[in-house]
């Protein structure tokens, strides 16, 4: 019952029955849902979701496209290289979202925290080095991703619900995004 990509080298294999629909694609449904659910949304964001044309938002949409492609490759092969192509961009996108939330109120072209981009870039580089050095420590990925996701989400909640003069549409978009 072996498939084309065996032996699998990723540290995870729990999403769906392997090779259920094709001997060449390990997890078919995760492949198409990654492309449509992530890469297509990122592409739409690039084309329509950045009315201010700020680089930080362009970068987040590009990373979302990379996550979709990396995730499709991971679930199509269950190969460790593609697992890193899925997971590392997930770290990068929550780091980028954290930056966007913390710098949200800065005047255009200025920064509220001039050191923040360097600190977050260092965090991304350190995570990448740790990820590739200690490939079996999945916990490092989980802890970093969870922590940064919590920071970004708390920042978004504070930004949307605890600041004056926020439009009601922004709150609706937050809840839609959280689903």
PDB file of C-alpha atoms in Angstrom:
ATOM      1  CA  UNK A   1       0.000   0.000   0.000  1.00  0.00           C
ATOM      2  CA  UNK A   2       3.036   2.260  -0.434  1.00  0.00           C
ATOM      3  CA  UNK A   3       2.887   5.493  -2.336  1.00  0.00           C
ATOM      4  CA  UNK A   4       5.231   7.457  -4.513  1.00  0.00           C
ATOM      5  CA  UNK A   5       6.646   9.672  -1.730  1.00  0.00           C
ATOM      6  CA  UNK A   6       7.521   6.938   0.771  1.00  0.00           C
ATOM      7  CA  UNK A   7       9.339   6.834   3.042  1.00  0.00           C
ATOM      8  CA  UNK A   8       7.816   9.973   4.560  1.00  0.00           C
ATOM      9  CA  UNK A   9      10.255  12.230   6.373  1.00  0.00           C
ATOM     10  CA  UNK A  10       7.937  14.813   7.968  1.00  0.00           C
ATOM     11  CA  UNK A  11       7.480  14.683  11.722  1.00  0.00           C
ATOM     12  CA  UNK A  12       3.695  14.878  11.376  1.00  0.00           C
ATOM     13  CA  UNK A  13       1.236  12.572   9.651  1.00  0.00           C
ATOM     14  CA  UNK A  14      -2.245  12.820  11.089  1.00  0.00           C
ATOM     15  CA  UNK A  15      -4.449  14.828   8.761  1.00  0.00           C
ATOM     16  CA  UNK A  16      -6.128  12.277   6.487  1.00  0.00           C
ATOM     17  CA  UNK A  17      -5.672   8.762   5.156  1.00  0.00           C
ATOM     18  CA  UNK A  18      -2.501   8.603   3.086  1.00  0.00           C
ATOM     19  CA  UNK A  19      -2.777   7.927  -0.667  1.00  0.00           C
ATOM     20  CA  UNK A  20      -6.546   7.425  -0.395  1.00  0.00           C
ATOM     21  CA  UNK A  21      -7.224   9.006  -3.789  1.00  0.00           C
ATOM     22  CA  UNK A  22      -3.925   8.843  -5.667  1.00  0.00           C
ATOM     23  CA  UNK A  23      -0.632   6.938  -5.382  1.00  0.00           C
ATOM     24  CA  UNK A  24       1.161  10.241  -6.143  1.00  0.00           C
ATOM     25  CA  UNK A  25      -0.491  12.595  -3.637  1.00  0.00           C
ATOM     26  CA  UNK A  26      -0.402  11.660   0.047  1.00  0.00           C
ATOM     27  CA  UNK A  27      -3.245  13.867   1.343  1.00  0.00           C
ATOM     28  CA  UNK A  28      -5.327  15.088  -1.583  1.00  0.00           C
ATOM     29  CA  UNK A  29      -7.868  17.190   0.313  1.00  0.00           C
ATOM     30  CA  UNK A  30      -5.196  19.047   2.248  1.00  0.00           C
ATOM     31  CA  UNK A  31      -3.395  19.837  -1.010  1.00  0.00           C
ATOM     32  CA  UNK A  32      -6.337  21.516  -2.743  1.00  0.00           C
ATOM     33  CA  UNK A  33      -7.584  23.207   0.435  1.00  0.00           C
ATOM     34  CA  UNK A  34      -4.119  24.691   1.039  1.00  0.00           C
ATOM     35  CA  UNK A  35      -3.981  26.125  -2.443  1.00  0.00           C
ATOM     36  CA  UNK A  36      -7.529  27.499  -2.412  1.00  0.00           C
ATOM     37  CA  UNK A  37      -7.805  28.352   1.267  1.00  0.00           C
ATOM     38  CA  UNK A  38      -4.418  29.989   1.688  1.00  0.00           C
ATOM     39  CA  UNK A  39      -2.661  30.822  -1.574  1.00  0.00           C
ATOM     40  CA  UNK A  40      -5.782  32.061  -3.346  1.00  0.00           C
ATOM     41  CA  UNK A  41      -6.721  34.223  -0.353  1.00  0.00           C
ATOM     42  CA  UNK A  42      -3.174  35.624  -0.305  1.00  0.00           C
ATOM     43  CA  UNK A  43      -3.368  36.375  -4.014  1.00  0.00           C
ATOM     44  CA  UNK A  44      -6.720  38.093  -3.554  1.00  0.00           C
ATOM     45  CA  UNK A  45      -5.190  40.140  -0.738  1.00  0.00           C
ATOM     46  CA  UNK A  46      -2.305  41.170  -2.975  1.00  0.00           C
ATOM     47  CA  UNK A  47      -4.682  42.286  -5.682  1.00  0.00           C
ATOM     48  CA  UNK A  48      -7.447  43.875  -3.587  1.00  0.00           C
ATOM     49  CA  UNK A  49      -6.579  43.938   0.116  1.00  0.00           C
ATOM     50  CA  UNK A  50      -3.948  46.623   0.440  1.00  0.00           C
ATOM     51  CA  UNK A  51      -5.539  49.974  -0.444  1.00  0.00           C
ATOM     52  CA  UNK A  52      -2.689  51.907   1.233  1.00  0.00           C
ATOM     53  CA  UNK A  53      -0.042  49.928  -0.702  1.00  0.00           C
ATOM     54  CA  UNK A  54       2.034  49.483   2.431  1.00  0.00           C
ATOM     55  CA  UNK A  55       4.888  46.999   2.161  1.00  0.00           C
ATOM     56  CA  UNK A  56       4.037  45.306   5.479  1.00  0.00           C
ATOM     57  CA  UNK A  57       0.653  44.175   4.151  1.00  0.00           C
ATOM     58  CA  UNK A  58       2.066  43.144   0.792  1.00  0.00           C
ATOM     59  CA  UNK A  59       4.615  41.017   2.639  1.00  0.00           C
ATOM     60  CA  UNK A  60       1.938  39.323   4.740  1.00  0.00           C
ATOM     61  CA  UNK A  61      -0.103  38.427   1.647  1.00  0.00           C
ATOM     62  CA  UNK A  62       3.029  37.075  -0.064  1.00  0.00           C
ATOM     63  CA  UNK A  63       3.819  34.952   2.985  1.00  0.00           C
ATOM     64  CA  UNK A  64       0.247  33.632   2.962  1.00  0.00           C
ATOM     65  CA  UNK A  65       0.744  32.507  -0.639  1.00  0.00           C
ATOM     66  CA  UNK A  66       3.999  30.789   0.370  1.00  0.00           C
ATOM     67  CA  UNK A  67       2.250  29.046   3.276  1.00  0.00           C
ATOM     68  CA  UNK A  68      -0.407  27.705   0.909  1.00  0.00           C
ATOM     69  CA  UNK A  69       2.182  26.393  -1.526  1.00  0.00           C
ATOM     70  CA  UNK A  70       4.353  24.966   1.261  1.00  0.00           C
ATOM     71  CA  UNK A  71       1.347  23.348   2.904  1.00  0.00           C
ATOM     72  CA  UNK A  72       0.201  21.831  -0.390  1.00  0.00           C
ATOM     73  CA  UNK A  73       3.693  20.440  -0.965  1.00  0.00           C
ATOM     74  CA  UNK A  74       3.873  19.108   2.608  1.00  0.00           C
ATOM     75  CA  UNK A  75       0.523  17.348   2.410  1.00  0.00           C
ATOM     76  CA  UNK A  76       1.235  16.133  -1.090  1.00  0.00           C
ATOM     77  CA  UNK A  77       4.528  14.497  -0.076  1.00  0.00           C
ATOM     78  CA  UNK A  78       4.887  14.390   3.732  1.00  0.00           C
ATOM     79  CA  UNK A  79       8.521  15.315   3.146  1.00  0.00           C
ATOM     80  CA  UNK A  80      10.440  17.212   5.834  1.00  0.00           C
ATOM     81  CA  UNK A  81      11.714  19.904   3.455  1.00  0.00           C
ATOM     82  CA  UNK A  82       8.161  20.831   2.549  1.00  0.00           C
ATOM     83  CA  UNK A  83       7.136  20.679   6.212  1.00  0.00           C
ATOM     84  CA  UNK A  84       9.624  23.485   6.810  1.00  0.00           C
ATOM     85  CA  UNK A  85       8.186  25.313   3.779  1.00  0.00           C
ATOM     86  CA  UNK A  86       4.834  25.223   5.541  1.00  0.00           C
ATOM     87  CA  UNK A  87       5.792  25.833   9.161  1.00  0.00           C
ATOM     88  CA  UNK A  88       8.495  28.496   8.924  1.00  0.00           C
ATOM     89  CA  UNK A  89       6.298  30.863   6.886  1.00  0.00           C
ATOM     90  CA  UNK A  90       3.609  30.343   9.536  1.00  0.00           C
ATOM     91  CA  UNK A  91       6.078  31.740  12.065  1.00  0.00           C
ATOM     92  CA  UNK A  92       6.962  34.579   9.704  1.00  0.00           C
ATOM     93  CA  UNK A  93       3.340  35.572   9.135  1.00  0.00           C
ATOM     94  CA  UNK A  94       2.493  35.816  12.842  1.00  0.00           C
ATOM     95  CA  UNK A  95       5.671  37.821  13.372  1.00  0.00           C
ATOM     96  CA  UNK A  96       4.543  40.111  10.539  1.00  0.00           C
ATOM     97  CA  UNK A  97       1.048  40.371  11.995  1.00  0.00           C
ATOM     98  CA  UNK A  98       2.528  41.256  15.373  1.00  0.00           C
ATOM     99  CA  UNK A  99       4.521  44.014  13.694  1.00  0.00           C
ATOM    100  CA  UNK A 100       1.398  45.339  11.949  1.00  0.00           C
ATOM    101  CA  UNK A 101      -0.598  45.377  15.162  1.00  0.00           C
ATOM    102  CA  UNK A 102       2.103  47.072  17.223  1.00  0.00           C
ATOM    103  CA  UNK A 103       2.846  49.666  14.544  1.00  0.00           C
ATOM    104  CA  UNK A 104      -0.794  50.238  13.619  1.00  0.00           C
ATOM    105  CA  UNK A 105      -1.078  53.730  15.073  1.00  0.00           C
ATOM    106  CA  UNK A 106       2.252  55.011  13.802  1.00  0.00           C
ATOM    107  CA  UNK A 107       1.969  57.886  11.330  1.00  0.00           C
ATOM    108  CA  UNK A 108       2.566  56.716   7.766  1.00  0.00           C
ATOM    109  CA  UNK A 109       6.285  56.551   7.048  1.00  0.00           C
ATOM    110  CA  UNK A 110       7.205  56.608  10.749  1.00  0.00           C
ATOM    111  CA  UNK A 111       7.508  53.926  13.403  1.00  0.00           C
ATOM    112  CA  UNK A 112       6.212  53.868  16.954  1.00  0.00           C
ATOM    113  CA  UNK A 113       8.924  51.370  17.897  1.00  0.00           C
ATOM    114  CA  UNK A 114      12.039  51.941  15.753  1.00  0.00           C
ATOM    115  CA  UNK A 115      13.705  48.799  17.169  1.00  0.00           C
ATOM    116  CA  UNK A 116      10.727  46.505  16.537  1.00  0.00           C
ATOM    117  CA  UNK A 117      11.454  45.438  12.966  1.00  0.00           C
ATOM    118  CA  UNK A 118      15.041  44.510  13.884  1.00  0.00           C
ATOM    119  CA  UNK A 119      13.904  42.578  16.954  1.00  0.00           C
ATOM    120  CA  UNK A 120      11.254  40.656  15.011  1.00  0.00           C
ATOM    121  CA  UNK A 121      13.672  39.957  12.160  1.00  0.00           C
ATOM    122  CA  UNK A 122      16.127  38.579  14.713  1.00  0.00           C
ATOM    123  CA  UNK A 123      13.324  36.425  16.141  1.00  0.00           C
ATOM    124  CA  UNK A 124      12.586  35.062  12.654  1.00  0.00           C
ATOM    125  CA  UNK A 125      16.275  34.314  11.994  1.00  0.00           C
ATOM    126  CA  UNK A 126      16.707  32.618  15.392  1.00  0.00           C
ATOM    127  CA  UNK A 127      13.583  30.527  14.853  1.00  0.00           C
ATOM    128  CA  UNK A 128      14.810  29.481  11.433  1.00  0.00           C
ATOM    129  CA  UNK A 129      18.222  28.495  12.816  1.00  0.00           C
ATOM    130  CA  UNK A 130      16.670  26.571  15.716  1.00  0.00           C
ATOM    131  CA  UNK A 131      14.187  24.914  13.390  1.00  0.00           C
ATOM    132  CA  UNK A 132      16.883  23.586  11.061  1.00  0.00           C
ATOM    133  CA  UNK A 133      19.369  22.777  13.840  1.00  0.00           C
ATOM    134  CA  UNK A 134      16.943  20.837  16.030  1.00  0.00           C
ATOM    135  CA  UNK A 135      14.646  19.271  13.450  1.00  0.00           C
ATOM    136  CA  UNK A 136      13.079  16.884  15.953  1.00  0.00           C
ATOM    137  CA  UNK A 137      12.024  19.615  18.379  1.00  0.00           C
ATOM    138  CA  UNK A 138       8.520  20.216  17.074  1.00  0.00           C
ATOM    139  CA  UNK A 139       7.777  21.847  20.424  1.00  0.00           C
ATOM    140  CA  UNK A 140       9.907  24.881  19.476  1.00  0.00           C
ATOM    141  CA  UNK A 141       7.676  25.517  16.476  1.00  0.00           C
ATOM    142  CA  UNK A 142       4.477  25.011  18.498  1.00  0.00           C
ATOM    143  CA  UNK A 143       5.554  27.300  21.353  1.00  0.00           C
ATOM    144  CA  UNK A 144       6.778  30.087  19.063  1.00  0.00           C
ATOM    145  CA  UNK A 145       3.774  29.930  16.759  1.00  0.00           C
ATOM    146  CA  UNK A 146       1.283  29.807  19.630  1.00  0.00           C
ATOM    147  CA  UNK A 147       2.953  32.634  21.542  1.00  0.00           C
ATOM    148  CA  UNK A 148       3.191  34.933  18.540  1.00  0.00           C
ATOM    149  CA  UNK A 149      -0.394  34.112  17.514  1.00  0.00           C
ATOM    150  CA  UNK A 150      -1.622  35.034  20.995  1.00  0.00           C
ATOM    151  CA  UNK A 151       0.355  38.295  20.938  1.00  0.00           C
ATOM    152  CA  UNK A 152      -1.007  39.219  17.497  1.00  0.00           C
ATOM    153  CA  UNK A 153      -4.594  38.272  18.411  1.00  0.00           C
ATOM    154  CA  UNK A 154      -4.530  40.162  21.717  1.00  0.00           C
ATOM    155  CA  UNK A 155      -3.122  43.152  19.856  1.00  0.00           C
ATOM    156  CA  UNK A 156      -5.916  42.959  17.276  1.00  0.00           C
ATOM    157  CA  UNK A 157      -8.568  42.683  19.981  1.00  0.00           C
ATOM    158  CA  UNK A 158      -7.148  45.699  21.801  1.00  0.00           C
ATOM    159  CA  UNK A 159      -6.887  47.629  18.554  1.00  0.00           C
ATOM    160  CA  UNK A 160     -10.466  46.876  17.493  1.00  0.00           C
ATOM    161  CA  UNK A 161     -12.403  46.816  20.731  1.00  0.00           C
ATOM    162  CA  UNK A 162     -10.595  49.080  23.170  1.00  0.00           C
ATOM    163  CA  UNK A 163      -9.727  52.088  21.045  1.00  0.00           C
ATOM    164  CA  UNK A 164     -12.093  54.894  20.380  1.00  0.00           C
ATOM    165  CA  UNK A 165     -13.324  55.819  16.922  1.00  0.00           C
ATOM    166  CA  UNK A 166     -13.132  52.316  15.431  1.00  0.00           C
ATOM    167  CA  UNK A 167     -15.652  51.667  12.703  1.00  0.00           C
ATOM    168  CA  UNK A 168     -18.137  48.813  13.345  1.00  0.00           C
ATOM    169  CA  UNK A 169     -17.088  47.215  10.044  1.00  0.00           C
ATOM    170  CA  UNK A 170     -13.619  46.574  11.448  1.00  0.00           C
ATOM    171  CA  UNK A 171     -15.081  44.560  14.310  1.00  0.00           C
ATOM    172  CA  UNK A 172     -17.174  42.496  11.880  1.00  0.00           C
ATOM    173  CA  UNK A 173     -14.091  41.746   9.788  1.00  0.00           C
ATOM    174  CA  UNK A 174     -12.224  40.625  12.897  1.00  0.00           C
ATOM    175  CA  UNK A 175     -14.876  38.081  13.800  1.00  0.00           C
ATOM    176  CA  UNK A 176     -15.084  36.826  10.218  1.00  0.00           C
ATOM    177  CA  UNK A 177     -11.290  36.425  10.187  1.00  0.00           C
ATOM    178  CA  UNK A 178     -11.277  34.550  13.478  1.00  0.00           C
ATOM    179  CA  UNK A 179     -13.653  31.933  12.098  1.00  0.00           C
TER     180      UNK A 179
END
